[in-house]
Amino acid sequence: MKLNVQWMKLSPPRILVLGFAGIILLGTLLLMLPVSSRSGVSLPFIDALFTATSAVCVTGLVVVDTGTHFSVLGQVIIAILIQIGGLGFMTMSTLVAIAFKRRISLRERLILQEAMNQNTMEGIVRLIRKVVAYSLILEAVCGTLFAIRWSFDMPFGQAIYYGYWHAISMFNNAGFDMFGDFRSLTGYVYDPLVNFTAMFLIVAGGIGFIVLSDLVDYPKTRKLSLHSKVVLLTTGLLIVFGALVIFVFEFTNPRTLGGLNWGGKLLGSFFQSITPRTAGANTIDIAGLRQATQFFIIMLMFIGASPGSTGGGIKTTTFMIMIGAVIAMMRGREDIVFFRYRLAQERIFKALTITLLALLLIITVTMVLTMTEDSGFLMILFETTSAFSTVGLSMGLTLKLTAFGKLMICFMMFAGRLGPITLAYALGQKKGKELYKYPEGKMIIG
């Protein structure tokens, strides 16, 4: 009873932190079981922790090859961890409560509101039902398409297993694959079905469940919320602009697009533009990209996916608010306006806080890793950003990380999945309402 009372006193951010940490710990113990490895030898704790953290935080960075090291049981455990991590442990627990017809309490709704990054509790349980329904439908349909395509390359039973496993991984923006030798989807750079199915899953999982719900309801309502409009506009612009930059930078690079025909170049450019939205899969060699392209992908990874999605990063809406603030300042305007709607200052302050905290985390961890890891600065920055934004793309540093480096990357994946503000609220002390205000001061800026 006392433990239950203490749990009830915890704030929603702290419950989220402890919940995700508990699932990671359980996943670590399960992956350490000898039956989870094909060799029958227990996976070392640090490697099991890294894999479980990467799965629950839907990142995709790996220190052992998923397809060759783990047994079927180990692979199924990873898929379950990905699904729980992508949808959120509170979403899964709410689903169980709904299945047993148990009433969702006010406190649970508050935690769900925090987990789904919503401004209000209104309709939160209805949203959870939609989240689960959309996820299962999209994974089932796209998993079937994968299975049909891969049935030409492998036994039918294996094709079905691979199809649904990778559909879960792609929709949840996890980036795990089972093709062996850390190849990801490089063997399918020319394949339109695999490319378009994977890209659709990545984008669907990355735009967020609020936007998916708006799009599904659009034929009836004939309207989109401001949030959905900004997310769709930003996502579209980043994909097209990213593909154009990658196409131009890598057009003559023999290690990436240079040796491909025009169809391969276009598919490769668009896939590599979409995958930094925190997906982690790749169809060309990331280590073979030119440094300018790698740095550009770092910027795309930093922006990441959209709020309420399975992805990480500072989010597309945060990025657009920051761009809007710059434009408003340059035009001498006080308000940021999107689609004839003015944003509250609270939103602007939150976007600024998220961006600065994310930059501070990435810069700090990158500096620390440059002292502990024997690799170049760009490779370390790429890996750190990939971990924080829960992307999973790697230039090859993951396999060479020291034990300390693995722990630092685990921390970055954990912080990125929860979000820097949620983590800060969970670690900080609860603040009361300010009883007074200080007099306004003036500073010279710029």
CSV table of C-alpha atoms in Angstrom, one decimal:
chain,number,residue,atom,x,y,z
A,1,MET,CA,0.0,0.0,0.0
A,2,LYS,CA,2.8,2.4,0.9
A,3,LEU,CA,4.5,1.7,-2.5
A,4,ASN,CA,1.3,2.4,-4.3
A,5,VAL,CA,0.9,5.7,-2.4
A,6,GLN,CA,4.4,6.7,-3.4
A,7,TRP,CA,3.8,5.8,-7.0
A,8,MET,CA,0.6,7.9,-7.0
A,9,LYS,CA,2.6,10.9,-5.8
A,10,LEU,CA,5.0,10.8,-8.8
A,11,SER,CA,4.5,13.4,-11.5
A,12,PRO,CA,3.5,12.1,-15.1
A,13,PRO,CA,7.1,12.8,-16.4
A,14,ARG,CA,8.6,10.8,-13.7
A,15,ILE,CA,6.2,7.9,-14.3
A,16,LEU,CA,7.1,8.0,-18.0
A,17,VAL,CA,10.8,7.9,-17.2
A,18,LEU,CA,10.5,5.0,-14.7
A,19,GLY,CA,8.1,3.2,-17.0
A,20,PHE,CA,10.5,3.3,-20.0
A,21,ALA,CA,13.5,2.4,-17.7
A,22,GLY,CA,11.6,-0.6,-16.3
A,23,ILE,CA,10.8,-1.9,-19.8
A,24,ILE,CA,14.4,-1.5,-20.9
A,25,LEU,CA,15.6,-3.4,-17.8
A,26,LEU,CA,13.1,-6.2,-18.4
A,27,GLY,CA,14.1,-6.3,-22.1
A,28,THR,CA,17.8,-6.4,-21.1
A,29,LEU,CA,17.3,-9.4,-18.9
A,30,LEU,CA,15.3,-11.2,-21.5
A,31,LEU,CA,17.9,-10.6,-24.2
A,32,MET,CA,20.6,-11.9,-21.9
A,33,LEU,CA,18.9,-15.3,-21.7
A,34,PRO,CA,20.9,-18.0,-23.5
A,35,VAL,CA,17.8,-19.0,-25.5
A,36,SER,CA,17.6,-15.5,-27.0
A,37,SER,CA,20.9,-16.1,-28.8
A,38,ARG,CA,21.5,-18.5,-31.7
A,39,SER,CA,24.8,-19.7,-30.1
A,40,GLY,CA,23.1,-20.4,-26.8
A,41,VAL,CA,25.6,-18.1,-25.1
A,42,SER,CA,24.3,-15.3,-22.9
A,43,LEU,CA,24.8,-11.8,-24.4
A,44,PRO,CA,27.0,-9.5,-22.2
A,45,PHE,CA,24.9,-7.1,-20.0
A,46,ILE,CA,26.2,-4.0,-21.7
A,47,ASP,CA,25.3,-5.3,-25.2
A,48,ALA,CA,21.9,-6.5,-24.0
A,49,LEU,CA,21.3,-3.1,-22.4
A,50,PHE,CA,22.3,-1.3,-25.5
A,51,THR,CA,20.0,-3.5,-27.7
A,52,ALA,CA,17.1,-3.2,-25.4
A,53,THR,CA,17.5,0.6,-25.1
A,54,SER,CA,17.7,0.9,-28.9
A,55,ALA,CA,14.6,-1.2,-29.3
A,56,VAL,CA,12.4,0.5,-26.6
A,57,CYS,CA,13.6,3.9,-27.8
A,58,VAL,CA,12.9,2.8,-31.4
A,59,THR,CA,16.4,3.9,-32.5
A,60,GLY,CA,18.0,1.0,-34.4
A,61,LEU,CA,21.6,1.4,-33.4
A,62,VAL,CA,23.1,-2.1,-32.8
A,63,VAL,CA,26.2,-3.6,-31.4
A,64,VAL,CA,25.4,-7.1,-32.5
A,65,ASP,CA,23.8,-8.1,-35.8
A,66,THR,CA,20.1,-8.7,-35.2
A,67,GLY,CA,19.6,-11.2,-38.0
A,68,THR,CA,22.6,-13.5,-37.2
A,69,HIS,CA,23.1,-13.2,-33.5
A,70,PHE,CA,19.6,-13.5,-32.0
A,71,SER,CA,17.4,-16.6,-32.2
A,72,VAL,CA,13.8,-16.4,-33.3
A,73,LEU,CA,12.8,-15.8,-29.6
A,74,GLY,CA,15.3,-13.0,-29.3
A,75,GLN,CA,14.1,-11.4,-32.5
A,76,VAL,CA,10.5,-11.6,-31.3
A,77,ILE,CA,11.5,-10.0,-28.0
A,78,ILE,CA,13.1,-7.2,-29.9
A,79,ALA,CA,10.0,-6.7,-32.1
A,80,ILE,CA,7.8,-6.6,-29.0
A,81,LEU,CA,10.1,-4.0,-27.4
A,82,ILE,CA,9.9,-1.9,-30.6
A,83,GLN,CA,6.1,-2.0,-30.6
A,84,ILE,CA,5.9,-1.1,-26.9
A,85,GLY,CA,8.5,1.6,-27.3
A,86,GLY,CA,6.9,3.0,-30.5
A,87,LEU,CA,3.4,3.2,-29.1
A,88,GLY,CA,4.4,4.0,-25.6
A,89,PHE,CA,4.0,1.8,-22.5
A,90,MET,CA,1.1,3.9,-21.3
A,91,THR,CA,-0.7,3.3,-24.6
A,92,MET,CA,-0.2,-0.5,-24.3
A,93,SER,CA,-1.3,-0.5,-20.6
A,94,THR,CA,-4.4,1.5,-21.6
A,95,LEU,CA,-5.2,-0.9,-24.3
A,96,VAL,CA,-5.1,-3.8,-21.8
A,97,ALA,CA,-7.4,-1.7,-19.5
A,98,ILE,CA,-9.8,-1.1,-22.3
A,99,ALA,CA,-9.8,-4.8,-23.2
A,100,PHE,CA,-10.8,-5.7,-19.6
A,101,LYS,CA,-13.3,-2.9,-19.6
A,102,ARG,CA,-11.6,-1.1,-16.7
A,103,ARG,CA,-12.2,2.6,-16.3
A,104,ILE,CA,-9.3,4.9,-17.2
A,105,SER,CA,-8.6,7.2,-14.2
A,106,LEU,CA,-8.0,10.9,-14.3
A,107,ARG,CA,-4.3,10.3,-13.3
A,108,GLU,CA,-3.9,7.8,-16.1
A,109,ARG,CA,-5.3,10.3,-18.5
A,110,LEU,CA,-2.8,12.9,-17.3
A,111,ILE,CA,0.0,10.5,-17.9
A,112,LEU,CA,-1.4,9.7,-21.4
A,113,GLN,CA,-1.6,13.4,-22.1
A,114,GLU,CA,2.1,13.8,-21.3
A,115,ALA,CA,3.1,10.6,-23.2
A,116,MET,CA,1.2,11.7,-26.3
A,117,ASN,CA,2.5,15.3,-26.0
A,118,GLN,CA,-1.1,16.6,-26.0
A,119,ASN,CA,-2.3,20.0,-24.8
A,120,THR,CA,-5.5,18.6,-23.3
A,121,MET,CA,-7.0,15.4,-21.9
A,122,GLU,CA,-10.1,15.7,-24.0
A,123,GLY,CA,-10.5,12.7,-26.3
A,124,ILE,CA,-7.2,11.1,-25.1
A,125,VAL,CA,-8.7,7.6,-24.7
A,126,ARG,CA,-10.4,7.8,-28.1
A,127,LEU,CA,-7.0,8.8,-29.5
A,128,ILE,CA,-5.4,5.8,-28.0
A,129,ARG,CA,-7.9,3.5,-29.6
A,130,LYS,CA,-7.1,5.1,-33.0
A,131,VAL,CA,-3.4,4.9,-32.4
A,132,VAL,CA,-3.6,1.1,-31.9
A,133,ALA,CA,-6.0,0.6,-34.7
A,134,TYR,CA,-4.0,2.6,-37.2
A,135,SER,CA,-0.7,1.0,-36.2
A,136,LEU,CA,-2.0,-2.6,-36.5
A,137,ILE,CA,-3.7,-1.9,-39.8
A,138,LEU,CA,-0.8,-0.2,-41.5
A,139,GLU,CA,1.7,-2.8,-40.2
A,140,ALA,CA,-0.6,-5.7,-41.4
A,141,VAL,CA,-1.1,-4.2,-44.9
A,142,CYS,CA,2.5,-3.2,-45.5
A,143,GLY,CA,3.8,-6.4,-43.8
A,144,THR,CA,1.8,-8.3,-46.4
A,145,LEU,CA,3.3,-6.4,-49.2
A,146,PHE,CA,6.8,-7.0,-47.9
A,147,ALA,CA,6.0,-10.7,-47.5
A,148,ILE,CA,4.7,-11.0,-51.1
A,149,ARG,CA,7.9,-9.3,-52.4
A,150,TRP,CA,10.3,-11.3,-50.3
A,151,SER,CA,8.6,-14.6,-51.1
A,152,PHE,CA,10.5,-14.5,-54.4
A,153,ASP,CA,13.8,-14.3,-52.5
A,154,MET,CA,13.3,-16.8,-49.6
A,155,PRO,CA,10.9,-19.5,-48.4
A,156,PHE,CA,7.3,-18.3,-48.0
A,157,GLY,CA,7.2,-18.8,-44.2
A,158,GLN,CA,10.4,-16.8,-43.8
A,159,ALA,CA,9.1,-14.1,-46.1
A,160,ILE,CA,5.9,-13.7,-44.0
A,161,TYR,CA,8.1,-13.5,-40.8
A,162,TYR,CA,10.4,-11.0,-42.3
A,163,GLY,CA,7.6,-9.0,-43.8
A,164,TYR,CA,5.7,-8.4,-40.6
A,165,TRP,CA,8.8,-8.0,-38.5
A,166,HIS,CA,10.2,-5.3,-40.7
A,167,ALA,CA,6.8,-3.6,-41.0
A,168,ILE,CA,6.8,-3.2,-37.2
A,169,SER,CA,10.4,-1.9,-37.3
A,170,MET,CA,9.7,0.6,-40.1
A,171,PHE,CA,6.4,1.9,-38.9
A,172,ASN,CA,7.8,2.5,-35.4
A,173,ASN,CA,10.8,4.2,-37.0
A,174,ALA,CA,13.1,1.7,-35.3
A,175,GLY,CA,15.5,0.8,-38.2
A,176,PHE,CA,16.3,-2.7,-37.0
A,177,ASP,CA,16.7,-5.3,-39.8
A,178,MET,CA,17.4,-9.0,-40.1
A,179,PHE,CA,19.2,-9.3,-43.4
A,180,GLY,CA,22.6,-9.8,-41.7
A,181,ASP,CA,26.0,-8.2,-41.9
A,182,PHE,CA,24.4,-4.8,-41.0
A,183,ARG,CA,23.2,-4.4,-44.6
A,184,SER,CA,19.8,-2.9,-43.8
A,185,LEU,CA,18.0,-2.5,-47.2
A,186,THR,CA,21.0,-1.9,-49.4
A,187,GLY,CA,20.2,-5.0,-51.4
A,188,TYR,CA,16.9,-3.4,-52.5
A,189,VAL,CA,18.1,0.0,-53.7
A,190,TYR,CA,16.5,-0.6,-57.1
A,191,ASP,CA,13.3,-2.3,-55.8
A,192,PRO,CA,10.3,0.1,-56.0
A,193,LEU,CA,7.9,-2.0,-53.9
A,194,VAL,CA,10.3,-2.4,-51.0
A,195,ASN,CA,11.4,1.3,-51.2
A,196,PHE,CA,7.9,2.8,-51.5
A,197,THR,CA,6.4,0.5,-48.8
A,198,ALA,CA,9.2,1.3,-46.4
A,199,MET,CA,9.1,5.0,-47.1
A,200,PHE,CA,5.3,5.0,-46.6
A,201,LEU,CA,5.6,3.3,-43.3
A,202,ILE,CA,8.4,5.6,-42.1
A,203,VAL,CA,6.4,8.8,-43.1
A,204,ALA,CA,3.2,7.4,-41.6
A,205,GLY,CA,4.9,6.6,-38.3
A,206,GLY,CA,6.7,9.9,-38.3
A,207,ILE,CA,4.0,12.4,-39.0
A,208,GLY,CA,2.2,11.5,-35.7
A,209,PHE,CA,-1.1,9.9,-34.8
A,210,ILE,CA,-3.0,13.2,-34.6
A,211,VAL,CA,-2.2,13.9,-38.2
A,212,LEU,CA,-3.1,10.3,-39.2
A,213,SER,CA,-6.4,10.7,-37.5
A,214,ASP,CA,-7.0,14.1,-39.3
A,215,LEU,CA,-6.2,12.5,-42.7
A,216,VAL,CA,-8.5,9.5,-42.1
A,217,ASP,CA,-11.3,11.9,-41.0
A,218,TYR,CA,-10.7,14.4,-43.8
A,219,PRO,CA,-13.2,12.9,-46.3
A,220,LYS,CA,-15.9,13.6,-43.7
A,221,THR,CA,-14.7,16.8,-42.1
A,222,ARG,CA,-13.1,18.4,-45.1
A,223,LYS,CA,-10.7,20.2,-42.8
A,224,LEU,CA,-7.3,19.8,-41.2
A,225,SER,CA,-6.1,21.2,-37.8
A,226,LEU,CA,-3.4,23.8,-37.8
A,227,HIS,CA,-1.0,21.2,-36.3
A,228,SER,CA,-1.7,18.8,-39.2
A,229,LYS,CA,-1.2,21.5,-41.8
A,230,VAL,CA,2.2,22.6,-40.4
A,231,VAL,CA,3.4,19.0,-40.0
A,232,LEU,CA,2.4,18.0,-43.5
A,233,LEU,CA,3.9,21.1,-45.1
A,234,THR,CA,7.1,20.8,-43.2
A,235,THR,CA,7.4,17.1,-43.8
A,236,GLY,CA,6.8,17.5,-47.5
A,237,LEU,CA,9.3,20.4,-47.9
A,238,LEU,CA,12.0,18.5,-45.9
A,239,ILE,CA,11.6,15.3,-47.9
A,240,VAL,CA,11.8,17.1,-51.3
A,241,PHE,CA,14.6,19.5,-50.3
A,242,GLY,CA,16.5,16.7,-48.7
A,243,ALA,CA,16.2,14.4,-51.7
A,244,LEU,CA,17.4,17.2,-54.0
A,245,VAL,CA,20.5,18.0,-51.8
A,246,ILE,CA,21.4,14.3,-51.5
A,247,PHE,CA,20.9,13.8,-55.3
A,248,VAL,CA,23.2,16.8,-56.2
A,249,PHE,CA,25.9,16.0,-53.6
A,250,GLU,CA,26.1,12.2,-54.3
A,251,PHE,CA,25.3,12.2,-58.0
A,252,THR,CA,28.9,11.4,-59.0
A,253,ASN,CA,30.0,9.6,-55.8
A,254,PRO,CA,31.0,6.0,-56.9
A,255,ARG,CA,30.4,4.7,-53.3
A,256,THR,CA,26.7,5.8,-53.2
A,257,LEU,CA,24.6,7.1,-56.1
A,258,GLY,CA,27.4,7.3,-58.7
A,259,GLY,CA,27.1,3.7,-59.8
A,260,LEU,CA,23.3,3.6,-60.0
A,261,ASN,CA,21.0,4.3,-62.9
A,262,TRP,CA,18.6,7.2,-62.9
A,263,GLY,CA,15.9,5.1,-61.2
A,264,GLY,CA,18.3,4.0,-58.5
A,265,LYS,CA,19.6,7.6,-58.0
A,266,LEU,CA,16.1,8.9,-57.5
A,267,LEU,CA,14.9,6.1,-55.2
A,268,GLY,CA,18.2,6.3,-53.2
A,269,SER,CA,17.9,10.1,-52.9
A,270,PHE,CA,14.3,10.0,-51.6
A,271,PHE,CA,14.9,7.1,-49.3
A,272,GLN,CA,18.0,8.7,-47.7
A,273,SER,CA,16.0,11.9,-47.3
A,274,ILE,CA,13.1,10.2,-45.6
A,275,THR,CA,15.1,7.8,-43.3
A,276,PRO,CA,16.7,10.6,-41.2
A,277,ARG,CA,13.1,11.3,-40.0
A,278,THR,CA,14.3,8.9,-37.3
A,279,ALA,CA,13.8,5.6,-39.3
A,280,GLY,CA,17.3,4.3,-39.4
A,281,ALA,CA,17.0,2.0,-42.4
A,282,ASN,CA,19.2,2.8,-45.5
A,283,THR,CA,19.6,1.6,-49.1
A,284,ILE,CA,23.0,3.1,-49.7
A,285,ASP,CA,26.2,3.0,-47.6
A,286,ILE,CA,26.0,5.8,-45.1
A,287,ALA,CA,29.8,5.7,-44.4
A,288,GLY,CA,30.4,6.1,-48.1
A,289,LEU,CA,28.5,9.4,-48.3
A,290,ARG,CA,30.5,12.6,-48.8
A,291,GLN,CA,31.1,14.6,-45.7
A,292,ALA,CA,28.9,17.4,-46.9
A,293,THR,CA,26.0,14.9,-47.2
A,294,GLN,CA,26.7,13.4,-43.9
A,295,PHE,CA,26.6,16.8,-42.2
A,296,PHE,CA,23.4,17.6,-44.0
A,297,ILE,CA,21.8,14.3,-42.8
A,298,ILE,CA,22.9,15.3,-39.2
A,299,MET,CA,20.7,18.4,-39.6
A,300,LEU,CA,17.8,16.3,-40.9
A,301,MET,CA,18.2,13.9,-38.0
A,302,PHE,CA,18.3,16.8,-35.5
A,303,ILE,CA,14.9,18.0,-36.8
A,304,GLY,CA,13.5,14.5,-36.7
A,305,ALA,CA,9.8,13.5,-36.9
A,306,SER,CA,6.6,15.1,-35.6
A,307,PRO,CA,5.0,15.3,-32.2
A,308,GLY,CA,2.9,12.4,-31.0
A,309,SER,CA,4.7,10.0,-33.4
A,310,THR,CA,7.0,7.1,-33.1
A,311,GLY,CA,10.0,9.3,-34.0
A,312,GLY,CA,12.4,11.6,-32.2
A,313,GLY,CA,14.4,14.8,-32.8
A,314,ILE,CA,13.3,18.3,-31.8
A,315,LYS,CA,10.2,17.7,-34.1
A,316,THR,CA,9.1,19.4,-37.3
A,317,THR,CA,6.7,21.8,-35.5
A,318,THR,CA,9.6,23.0,-33.2
A,319,PHE,CA,11.7,23.6,-36.3
A,320,MET,CA,9.0,25.5,-38.0
A,321,ILE,CA,8.3,27.7,-35.0
A,322,MET,CA,12.0,28.6,-34.8
A,323,ILE,CA,12.0,29.5,-38.5
A,324,GLY,CA,8.8,31.4,-38.0
A,325,ALA,CA,10.4,33.4,-35.2
A,326,VAL,CA,13.3,34.3,-37.3
A,327,ILE,CA,11.1,35.5,-40.2
A,328,ALA,CA,8.8,37.4,-37.8
A,329,MET,CA,11.8,39.2,-36.3
A,330,MET,CA,13.3,40.0,-39.7
A,331,ARG,CA,9.9,41.5,-40.7
A,332,GLY,CA,9.6,43.5,-37.5
A,333,ARG,CA,6.5,41.6,-36.4
A,334,GLU,CA,5.7,40.5,-32.9
A,335,ASP,CA,3.6,37.4,-33.7
A,336,ILE,CA,4.4,34.1,-35.5
A,337,VAL,CA,1.5,33.4,-37.9
A,338,PHE,CA,0.9,30.0,-39.6
A,339,PHE,CA,-2.2,29.6,-41.9
A,340,ARG,CA,-3.7,32.8,-40.4
A,341,TYR,CA,-3.3,31.6,-36.8
A,342,ARG,CA,-1.2,33.3,-34.3
A,343,LEU,CA,1.0,31.2,-31.9
A,344,ALA,CA,1.0,31.8,-28.2
A,345,GLN,CA,4.3,32.9,-26.7
A,346,GLU,CA,4.2,29.8,-24.5
A,347,ARG,CA,4.6,27.6,-27.7
A,348,ILE,CA,7.6,29.8,-28.8
A,349,PHE,CA,9.3,29.5,-25.4
A,350,LYS,CA,8.8,25.7,-25.4
A,351,ALA,CA,10.2,25.4,-28.9
A,352,LEU,CA,13.3,27.5,-28.0
A,353,THR,CA,13.8,25.4,-24.8
A,354,ILE,CA,13.6,22.1,-26.6
A,355,THR,CA,16.0,23.2,-29.3
A,356,LEU,CA,18.6,24.6,-26.9
A,357,LEU,CA,18.4,21.6,-24.5
A,358,ALA,CA,18.8,19.2,-27.5
A,359,LEU,CA,21.8,21.2,-28.8
A,360,LEU,CA,23.3,21.3,-25.3
A,361,LEU,CA,22.9,17.5,-24.9
A,362,ILE,CA,24.4,16.7,-28.3
A,363,ILE,CA,27.3,19.1,-28.0
A,364,THR,CA,28.2,17.9,-24.4
A,365,VAL,CA,28.0,14.2,-25.2
A,366,THR,CA,29.9,14.7,-28.5
A,367,MET,CA,32.7,16.5,-26.7
A,368,VAL,CA,32.9,13.7,-24.1
A,369,LEU,CA,33.0,11.0,-26.7
A,370,THR,CA,35.8,12.7,-28.6
A,371,MET,CA,37.9,12.0,-25.5
A,372,THR,CA,36.9,8.4,-25.0
A,373,GLU,CA,36.4,7.1,-28.5
A,374,ASP,CA,39.1,6.6,-31.2
A,375,SER,CA,37.1,8.1,-34.1
A,376,GLY,CA,36.8,11.4,-36.1
A,377,PHE,CA,34.7,14.3,-34.9
A,378,LEU,CA,32.1,14.0,-37.7
A,379,MET,CA,31.6,10.3,-37.1
A,380,ILE,CA,31.0,10.9,-33.3
A,381,LEU,CA,28.7,13.9,-34.0
A,382,PHE,CA,26.7,11.8,-36.5
A,383,GLU,CA,26.4,8.9,-34.0
A,384,THR,CA,25.4,11.1,-31.1
A,385,THR,CA,22.8,13.0,-33.1
A,386,SER,CA,21.4,9.7,-34.5
A,387,ALA,CA,21.1,8.4,-30.9
A,388,PHE,CA,19.4,11.5,-29.5
A,389,SER,CA,17.0,11.7,-32.5
A,390,THR,CA,16.3,7.9,-32.2
A,391,VAL,CA,17.3,7.6,-35.9
A,392,GLY,CA,19.6,4.6,-35.9
A,393,LEU,CA,21.8,5.6,-38.9
A,394,SER,CA,25.5,5.0,-38.3
A,395,MET,CA,28.7,5.6,-40.1
A,396,GLY,CA,30.2,2.5,-38.4
A,397,LEU,CA,31.1,3.9,-34.9
A,398,THR,CA,28.6,1.8,-33.0
A,399,LEU,CA,30.5,-1.4,-33.4
A,400,LYS,CA,33.7,0.2,-32.1
A,401,LEU,CA,32.2,1.9,-29.0
A,402,THR,CA,33.9,1.4,-25.7
A,403,ALA,CA,31.7,0.3,-22.7
A,404,PHE,CA,31.6,4.0,-21.6
A,405,GLY,CA,30.7,5.1,-25.1
A,406,LYS,CA,27.8,2.5,-25.2
A,407,LEU,CA,26.4,3.9,-21.9
A,408,MET,CA,26.6,7.4,-23.2
A,409,ILE,CA,24.8,6.5,-26.4
A,410,CYS,CA,22.2,4.6,-24.3
A,411,PHE,CA,21.6,7.7,-22.3
A,412,MET,CA,21.2,9.8,-25.5
A,413,MET,CA,18.6,7.3,-26.9
A,414,PHE,CA,16.7,7.4,-23.7
A,415,ALA,CA,16.7,11.2,-23.5
A,416,GLY,CA,15.8,11.5,-27.1
A,417,ARG,CA,12.8,9.1,-26.8
A,418,LEU,CA,11.4,10.8,-23.8
A,419,GLY,CA,12.3,14.3,-24.9
A,420,PRO,CA,14.6,16.7,-23.1
A,421,ILE,CA,11.8,18.7,-21.4
A,422,THR,CA,10.1,15.6,-20.1
A,423,LEU,CA,13.4,14.4,-18.8
A,424,ALA,CA,14.2,17.8,-17.2
A,425,TYR,CA,10.7,17.9,-15.5
A,426,ALA,CA,11.3,14.3,-14.2
A,427,LEU,CA,14.7,15.1,-12.7
A,428,GLY,CA,13.9,18.6,-11.5
A,429,GLN,CA,12.0,19.7,-8.4
A,430,LYS,CA,8.3,20.5,-8.6
A,431,LYS,CA,8.0,24.3,-8.7
A,432,GLY,CA,5.1,26.3,-7.2
A,433,LYS,CA,3.4,29.2,-8.8
A,434,GLU,CA,5.4,32.4,-8.7
A,435,LEU,CA,4.0,34.9,-6.2
A,436,TYR,CA,5.6,38.0,-7.6
A,437,LYS,CA,7.3,39.3,-10.7
A,438,TYR,CA,10.6,41.2,-10.9
A,439,PRO,CA,10.7,44.6,-12.6
A,440,GLU,CA,11.4,44.5,-16.3
A,441,GLY,CA,15.0,45.0,-17.4
A,442,LYS,CA,16.5,45.8,-20.8
A,443,MET,CA,19.4,44.2,-22.5
A,444,ILE,CA,21.2,44.9,-25.8
A,445,ILE,CA,21.0,41.9,-28.1
A,446,GLY,CA,22.7,41.4,-31.5
